[in-house]
């Protein structure tokens, strides 16, 4: 097992499956794990805002018997007040693992290289692996399977899209990513997912037509059109992305029992309308809750040393 979790492909297919099995046990009987990481400490470094990631990591480590310390952007100011190297060399002597949410993916890679302790990616501009793990766990929970489904991601080819493709690759899933021209996923992320999919038979498709993409979908997933750090592009993007809005008309092209997913926060009325996100087909809050269970399993896998 690798020391760190920076992208879904850092786990092998077997490691992902056993993480899901553990998450399932932790979800059904949390009290069995109250002592699992007794007195272990997790640092939470945030350079961007968060509701779900902060809450689920904080609650998660406490439910495993450990503690967390939240380090806000103002406190650390990674790479500015102090170098990434110095932060890593300090914290490895004080805590047992570090979760980092930041901008450049190279920052988490550097932290992982410099620190002896596990580094967990809590979102970078490039990847959001804990999210994709919770998403595929949710798909399996709701649909009973991951294979033989058409999983469609519509919108910006961003960090969430990259990690969903990586997870699809490792788990042998069929994913179709539909983005406007010029907003396709990063080529390396695509290649990484295709490479992972060679062993599992995954099918990773990137297209530009949202209507074609959503036809017969089992899962329809979207995310904000402008991610954290891209606020100045938000207005321009609204026009470009309008045909990619997941509204009742577009969603009706999916299978009748298709589920709607979104990592949240959602910009209601932009990438998704109320009628879709509030419909019985929407699993967004189950998906958000599963961040807790799946991340507890990830923490256990990386931090448990007997
Ligand atoms: N989905 C997600 O990571 O949410 P937060 O930005 O609130 O942590
Ligand atoms: N793509 C979004 C995900 C938020 C959880 C962002 O990076 O802002």
Tab-separated table of C-alpha atoms and ligand atoms in Angstrom:
chain	number	residue	atom	x	y	z
A	1	UNK	CA	0.000	0.000	0.000
A	2	UNK	CA	1.299	3.470	-0.866
A	3	UNK	CA	1.986	5.914	1.994
A	4	UNK	CA	-0.218	8.645	0.510
A	5	UNK	CA	-3.591	9.099	-1.189
A	6	UNK	CA	-3.253	11.873	-3.777
A	7	UNK	CA	-5.398	10.396	-6.561
A	8	UNK	CA	-7.706	7.365	-6.716
A	9	UNK	CA	-5.100	5.452	-8.742
A	10	UNK	CA	-2.795	5.492	-5.684
A	11	UNK	CA	-4.988	2.596	-4.510
A	12	UNK	CA	-5.033	-0.660	-6.464
A	13	UNK	CA	-8.384	-2.098	-7.533
A	14	UNK	CA	-8.201	-4.548	-4.607
A	15	UNK	CA	-7.414	-1.737	-2.160
A	16	UNK	CA	-10.416	0.272	-3.379
A	17	UNK	CA	-12.713	-2.727	-3.038
A	18	UNK	CA	-11.466	-3.513	0.482
A	19	UNK	CA	-11.827	0.180	1.415
A	20	UNK	CA	-15.470	0.026	0.294
A	21	UNK	CA	-16.011	-3.170	2.333
A	22	UNK	CA	-14.531	-1.522	5.415
A	23	UNK	CA	-16.561	1.665	4.838
A	24	UNK	CA	-19.699	-0.426	4.648
A	25	UNK	CA	-18.916	-2.080	8.013
A	26	UNK	CA	-18.059	1.276	9.569
A	27	UNK	CA	-21.336	2.714	8.286
A	28	UNK	CA	-23.491	-0.108	9.634
A	29	UNK	CA	-21.718	-0.421	13.022
A	30	UNK	CA	-19.598	2.661	13.819
A	31	UNK	CA	-19.140	1.603	17.467
A	32	UNK	CA	-16.979	-1.366	16.389
A	33	UNK	CA	-14.314	1.170	15.366
A	34	UNK	CA	-14.429	3.703	18.205
A	35	UNK	CA	-10.918	2.670	19.359
A	36	UNK	CA	-9.465	1.917	15.904
A	37	UNK	CA	-7.192	4.980	15.700
A	38	UNK	CA	-7.061	5.801	19.435
A	39	UNK	CA	-4.975	8.944	20.153
A	40	UNK	CA	-3.913	9.357	16.506
A	41	UNK	CA	-3.858	12.956	15.303
A	42	UNK	CA	-4.809	14.280	11.870
A	43	UNK	CA	-3.854	17.783	10.684
A	44	UNK	CA	-6.377	19.391	8.326
A	45	UNK	CA	-4.778	22.032	6.110
A	46	UNK	CA	-7.282	24.149	4.199
A	47	UNK	CA	-6.277	26.763	1.631
A	48	UNK	CA	-9.845	26.858	0.237
A	49	UNK	CA	-13.296	26.811	1.902
A	50	UNK	CA	-15.122	23.590	2.779
A	51	UNK	CA	-18.258	22.251	4.437
A	52	UNK	CA	-18.218	18.525	3.708
A	53	UNK	CA	-14.494	17.777	3.618
A	54	UNK	CA	-13.765	19.583	6.863
A	55	UNK	CA	-16.750	18.149	8.717
A	56	UNK	CA	-16.339	14.576	7.531
A	57	UNK	CA	-12.599	14.375	8.238
A	58	UNK	CA	-13.030	16.035	11.626
A	59	UNK	CA	-15.965	13.852	12.690
A	60	UNK	CA	-14.393	10.806	11.026
A	61	UNK	CA	-11.109	10.836	12.943
A	62	UNK	CA	-12.982	11.462	16.213
A	63	UNK	CA	-15.307	8.516	15.563
A	64	UNK	CA	-12.168	6.394	15.211
A	65	UNK	CA	-10.859	7.548	18.593
A	66	UNK	CA	-8.428	10.176	17.274
A	67	UNK	CA	-8.200	13.953	17.137
A	68	UNK	CA	-7.920	16.581	14.430
A	69	UNK	CA	-6.394	20.015	14.265
A	70	UNK	CA	-7.753	22.493	11.722
A	71	UNK	CA	-5.186	24.801	10.128
A	72	UNK	CA	-6.837	27.617	8.199
A	73	UNK	CA	-5.403	29.499	5.197
A	74	UNK	CA	-4.572	32.419	7.458
A	75	UNK	CA	-2.624	30.229	9.888
A	76	UNK	CA	-0.364	28.349	7.485
A	77	UNK	CA	-0.322	30.275	4.219
A	78	UNK	CA	1.443	27.328	2.580
A	79	UNK	CA	4.573	28.259	0.690
A	80	UNK	CA	4.317	31.939	1.614
A	81	UNK	CA	4.658	32.278	5.385
A	82	UNK	CA	6.716	29.086	5.366
A	83	UNK	CA	7.911	26.677	2.670
A	84	UNK	CA	5.995	23.477	1.941
A	85	UNK	CA	9.158	21.569	2.939
A	86	UNK	CA	9.345	23.236	6.343
A	87	UNK	CA	5.628	22.704	7.008
A	88	UNK	CA	6.004	18.994	6.161
A	89	UNK	CA	9.136	18.572	8.321
A	90	UNK	CA	7.421	20.229	11.299
A	91	UNK	CA	4.102	18.446	11.091
A	92	UNK	CA	5.560	14.943	10.609
A	93	UNK	CA	6.968	15.245	14.159
A	94	UNK	CA	3.643	16.392	15.641
A	95	UNK	CA	0.790	14.527	13.963
A	96	UNK	CA	0.180	11.082	12.434
A	97	UNK	CA	-1.260	12.150	9.046
A	98	UNK	CA	-2.099	15.300	7.094
A	99	UNK	CA	-5.108	16.069	4.907
A	100	UNK	CA	-4.461	18.969	2.524
A	101	UNK	CA	-6.894	21.049	0.445
A	102	UNK	CA	-4.988	23.448	-1.781
A	103	UNK	CA	-4.605	24.861	-5.293
A	104	UNK	CA	-1.641	23.309	-7.160
A	105	UNK	CA	-1.465	19.507	-7.191
A	106	UNK	CA	2.338	19.836	-6.993
A	107	UNK	CA	1.886	21.088	-3.415
A	108	UNK	CA	0.374	17.798	-2.223
A	109	UNK	CA	2.958	15.866	-4.238
A	110	UNK	CA	5.730	17.844	-2.543
A	111	UNK	CA	4.187	17.331	0.901
A	112	UNK	CA	4.025	13.596	0.210
A	113	UNK	CA	7.662	13.575	-0.865
A	114	UNK	CA	8.914	15.558	2.129
A	115	UNK	CA	6.797	14.113	4.965
A	116	UNK	CA	7.279	10.629	6.411
A	117	UNK	CA	3.592	10.476	7.368
A	118	UNK	CA	0.587	9.874	5.061
A	119	UNK	CA	-0.677	12.829	2.999
A	120	UNK	CA	-4.327	12.745	1.909
A	121	UNK	CA	-5.564	14.951	-0.922
A	122	UNK	CA	-8.685	16.791	0.249
A	123	UNK	CA	-8.975	18.523	-3.188
A	124	UNK	CA	-6.511	20.217	-5.476
A	125	UNK	CA	-7.122	21.996	-8.770
A	126	UNK	CA	-6.318	18.638	-10.416
A	127	UNK	CA	-8.012	15.954	-8.335
A	128	UNK	CA	-10.599	15.207	-5.643
A	129	UNK	CA	-10.014	11.527	-4.903
A	130	UNK	CA	-11.910	11.236	-1.580
A	131	UNK	CA	-14.968	12.572	-3.393
A	132	UNK	CA	-14.726	10.027	-6.214
A	133	UNK	CA	-14.265	7.195	-3.703
A	134	UNK	CA	-17.452	8.241	-1.890
A	135	UNK	CA	-19.233	8.629	-5.246
A	136	UNK	CA	-18.455	5.132	-6.489
A	137	UNK	CA	-19.282	3.701	-3.040
A	138	UNK	CA	-22.661	5.464	-3.337
A	139	UNK	CA	-23.262	4.134	-6.862
A	140	UNK	CA	-22.572	0.613	-5.619
A	141	UNK	CA	-24.843	1.130	-2.607
A	142	UNK	CA	-27.764	2.413	-4.696
A	143	UNK	CA	-27.378	0.344	-7.859
A	144	UNK	CA	-25.849	-2.795	-6.325
A	145	UNK	CA	-23.064	-2.756	-8.925
A	146	UNK	CA	-20.581	-0.480	-10.680
A	147	UNK	CA	-19.980	-2.485	-13.833
A	148	UNK	CA	-22.544	-2.569	-16.655
A	149	UNK	CA	-23.721	0.963	-15.854
A	150	UNK	CA	-23.438	4.084	-17.982
A	151	UNK	CA	-22.030	6.785	-15.720
A	152	UNK	CA	-22.236	10.248	-17.261
A	153	UNK	CA	-20.462	13.365	-16.043
A	154	UNK	CA	-21.684	16.599	-17.629
A	155	UNK	CA	-20.004	19.992	-17.330
A	156	UNK	CA	-16.472	21.166	-16.659
A	157	UNK	CA	-13.559	18.736	-17.163
A	158	UNK	CA	-12.255	19.594	-13.688
A	159	UNK	CA	-10.740	18.002	-10.566
A	160	UNK	CA	-13.937	16.042	-9.838
A	161	UNK	CA	-14.153	14.784	-13.437
A	162	UNK	CA	-10.497	13.683	-13.296
A	163	UNK	CA	-10.969	11.660	-10.119
A	164	UNK	CA	-14.224	10.104	-11.346
A	165	UNK	CA	-12.370	8.965	-14.491
A	166	UNK	CA	-9.517	7.585	-12.359
A	167	UNK	CA	-11.986	5.650	-10.190
A	168	UNK	CA	-13.820	4.378	-13.275
A	169	UNK	CA	-10.475	3.165	-14.630
A	170	UNK	CA	-9.589	1.254	-11.469
A	171	UNK	CA	-13.096	-0.214	-11.077
A	172	UNK	CA	-13.741	-1.216	-14.697
A	173	UNK	CA	-16.644	1.194	-15.136
A	174	UNK	CA	-18.034	2.935	-18.217
A	175	UNK	CA	-17.837	6.711	-17.868
A	176	UNK	CA	-18.769	9.330	-20.438
A	177	UNK	CA	-17.546	12.868	-19.758
A	178	UNK	CA	-19.346	15.560	-21.768
A	179	UNK	CA	-17.863	19.062	-21.718
A	180	UNK	CA	-17.943	22.146	-23.908
A	181	UNK	CA	-15.076	22.375	-26.406
A	182	UNK	CA	-11.976	23.713	-24.666
A	183	UNK	CA	-13.116	22.469	-21.229
A	184	UNK	CA	-12.246	18.796	-21.680
A	185	UNK	CA	-10.401	16.962	-18.883
A	186	UNK	CA	-6.639	17.299	-18.641
A	187	UNK	CA	-4.925	14.919	-21.082
A	188	UNK	CA	-2.733	13.334	-18.403
A	189	UNK	CA	-5.780	12.638	-16.234
A	190	UNK	CA	-7.478	10.999	-19.218
A	191	UNK	CA	-4.390	8.910	-20.023
A	192	UNK	CA	-3.988	7.922	-16.375
A	193	UNK	CA	-7.590	6.678	-16.287
A	194	UNK	CA	-7.285	4.824	-19.605
A	195	UNK	CA	-4.056	3.192	-18.383
A	196	UNK	CA	-5.762	2.108	-15.143
A	197	UNK	CA	-8.655	0.786	-17.217
A	198	UNK	CA	-6.490	-1.523	-19.318
A	199	UNK	CA	-6.489	-4.127	-16.538
A	200	UNK	CA	-10.148	-3.742	-15.601
A	201	UNK	CA	-11.870	-3.299	-18.962
A	202	UNK	CA	-13.052	0.226	-18.152
A	203	UNK	CA	-14.417	2.430	-20.921
A	204	UNK	CA	-13.486	6.118	-20.618
A	205	UNK	CA	-15.093	8.444	-23.163
A	206	UNK	CA	-14.797	12.210	-23.566
A	207	UNK	CA	-17.295	13.920	-25.883
A	208	UNK	CA	-18.828	17.379	-26.370
A	209	UNK	CA	-22.511	16.508	-26.862
A	210	UNK	CA	-24.490	16.516	-23.582
A	211	UNK	CA	-27.625	15.028	-25.209
A	212	UNK	CA	-25.754	12.103	-26.709
A	213	UNK	CA	-23.959	11.574	-23.402
A	214	UNK	CA	-27.019	11.424	-21.200
A	215	UNK	CA	-29.039	9.000	-23.389
A	216	UNK	CA	-29.674	5.782	-21.425
A	217	UNK	CA	-27.484	6.915	-18.534
A	218	UNK	CA	-27.738	5.102	-15.194
A	219	UNK	CA	-25.941	7.914	-13.370
A	220	UNK	CA	-25.935	11.622	-14.272
A	221	UNK	CA	-23.322	13.646	-12.411
A	222	UNK	CA	-22.490	17.325	-12.580
A	223	UNK	CA	-20.383	19.910	-10.727
A	224	UNK	CA	-20.060	23.699	-10.647
A	225	UNK	CA	-19.033	25.424	-13.878
A	226	UNK	CA	-16.412	27.572	-12.142
A	227	UNK	CA	-14.371	25.868	-9.421
A	228	UNK	CA	-12.800	27.480	-6.377
A	229	UNK	CA	-10.074	29.772	-7.684
A	230	UNK	CA	-11.908	30.404	-10.994
A	231	UNK	CA	-14.443	32.903	-9.638
A	232	UNK	CA	-13.366	35.608	-12.127
A	233	UNK	CA	-14.386	33.318	-15.033
A	234	UNK	CA	-17.827	32.512	-13.599
A	235	UNK	CA	-19.848	34.973	-15.713
A	236	UNK	CA	-18.153	34.031	-18.984
A	237	UNK	CA	-18.575	30.336	-18.239
A	238	UNK	CA	-22.322	30.659	-17.522
A	239	UNK	CA	-23.017	31.341	-21.209
A	240	UNK	CA	-20.721	28.618	-22.530
A	241	UNK	CA	-22.030	25.940	-20.155
A	242	UNK	CA	-25.786	26.642	-20.444
A	243	UNK	CA	-26.442	23.706	-22.865
A	244	UNK	CA	-24.837	21.448	-20.225
A	245	UNK	CA	-27.316	22.362	-17.477
A	246	UNK	CA	-28.843	19.231	-15.938
A	247	UNK	CA	-32.524	20.206	-16.036
A	248	UNK	CA	-35.653	18.034	-16.230
A	249	UNK	CA	-35.537	17.954	-20.041
A	250	UNK	CA	-31.946	16.716	-20.228
A	251	UNK	CA	-32.378	14.338	-17.282
A	252	UNK	CA	-35.466	12.783	-18.923
A	253	UNK	CA	-33.184	11.316	-21.620
A	254	UNK	CA	-31.465	9.142	-19.010
A	255	UNK	CA	-32.973	5.805	-17.882
A	256	UNK	CA	-36.155	6.211	-15.782
A	257	UNK	CA	-34.321	4.900	-12.708
A	258	UNK	CA	-31.184	7.001	-13.311
A	259	UNK	CA	-29.714	8.692	-10.253
A	260	UNK	CA	-28.532	12.277	-10.066
A	261	UNK	CA	-25.229	13.012	-8.315
A	262	UNK	CA	-23.313	16.186	-7.438
A	263	UNK	CA	-20.282	16.577	-5.173
A	264	UNK	CA	-21.803	19.798	-3.744
A	265	UNK	CA	-21.789	22.731	-3.181
A	266	UNK	CA	-24.341	23.150	-5.998
A	267	UNK	CA	-25.124	26.380	-7.765
A	268	UNK	CA	-28.851	25.739	-8.151
A	269	UNK	CA	-30.219	27.232	-11.372
A	270	UNK	CA	-26.829	26.984	-13.067
A	271	UNK	CA	-25.373	23.477	-13.543
A	272	UNK	CA	-28.508	21.852	-12.042
A	273	UNK	CA	-32.107	22.938	-11.535
A	274	UNK	CA	-34.110	22.451	-8.336
A	275	UNK	CA	-36.471	19.994	-10.014
A	276	UNK	CA	-33.560	17.602	-10.645
A	277	UNK	CA	-31.512	18.024	-7.459
A	278	UNK	CA	-34.669	17.815	-5.307
A	279	UNK	CA	-36.225	14.920	-7.263
A	280	UNK	CA	-36.572	11.392	-5.841
A	281	UNK	CA	-33.797	10.332	-8.251
A	282	UNK	CA	-31.276	12.603	-6.538
A	283	UNK	CA	-28.841	10.945	-4.098
A	284	UNK	CA	-26.730	14.014	-3.350
A	285	UNK	CA	-27.123	13.935	0.432
A	286	UNK	CA	-26.488	10.194	0.687
A	287	UNK	CA	-23.397	10.878	-1.428
A	288	UNK	CA	-22.301	13.645	0.963
A	289	UNK	CA	-22.849	11.412	4.016
A	290	UNK	CA	-20.779	8.670	2.425
A	291	UNK	CA	-17.753	10.986	2.451
A	292	UNK	CA	-17.690	10.307	6.199
A	293	UNK	CA	-17.797	6.507	5.983
A	294	UNK	CA	-15.412	6.144	3.056
A	295	UNK	CA	-12.853	8.595	4.446
A	296	UNK	CA	-12.912	6.793	7.804
A	297	UNK	CA	-11.956	3.645	5.906
A	298	UNK	CA	-9.212	5.544	4.028
A	299	UNK	CA	-7.861	6.973	7.304
A	300	UNK	CA	-7.837	3.509	8.857
A	301	UNK	CA	-6.002	1.999	5.890
A	302	UNK	CA	-3.325	4.703	5.860
A	303	UNK	CA	-2.919	5.343	9.602
A	304	UNK	CA	-3.422	1.987	11.312
A	305	UNK	CA	-0.030	0.564	12.256
A	306	UNK	CA	-0.081	-2.487	14.491
B	1	LIG	N1	-17.717	18.103	-2.045
B	1	LIG	C1	-16.868	18.785	-1.251
B	1	LIG	O1	-15.653	18.522	-1.211
B	1	LIG	O2	-17.439	19.745	-0.482
B	1	LIG	P1	-16.679	20.876	0.356
B	1	LIG	O3	-16.008	21.786	-0.630
B	1	LIG	O4	-17.753	21.557	1.151
B	1	LIG	O5	-15.670	20.202	1.251
B	2	LIG	N1	-14.831	21.481	-8.690
B	2	LIG	C1	-15.202	22.049	-7.423
B	2	LIG	C2	-15.425	20.978	-6.397
B	2	LIG	C3	-15.822	21.465	-5.037
B	2	LIG	C4	-15.986	20.353	-4.049
B	2	LIG	C5	-14.114	23.007	-6.966
B	2	LIG	O1	-12.928	22.685	-7.104
B	2	LIG	O2	-14.445	24.093	-6.483
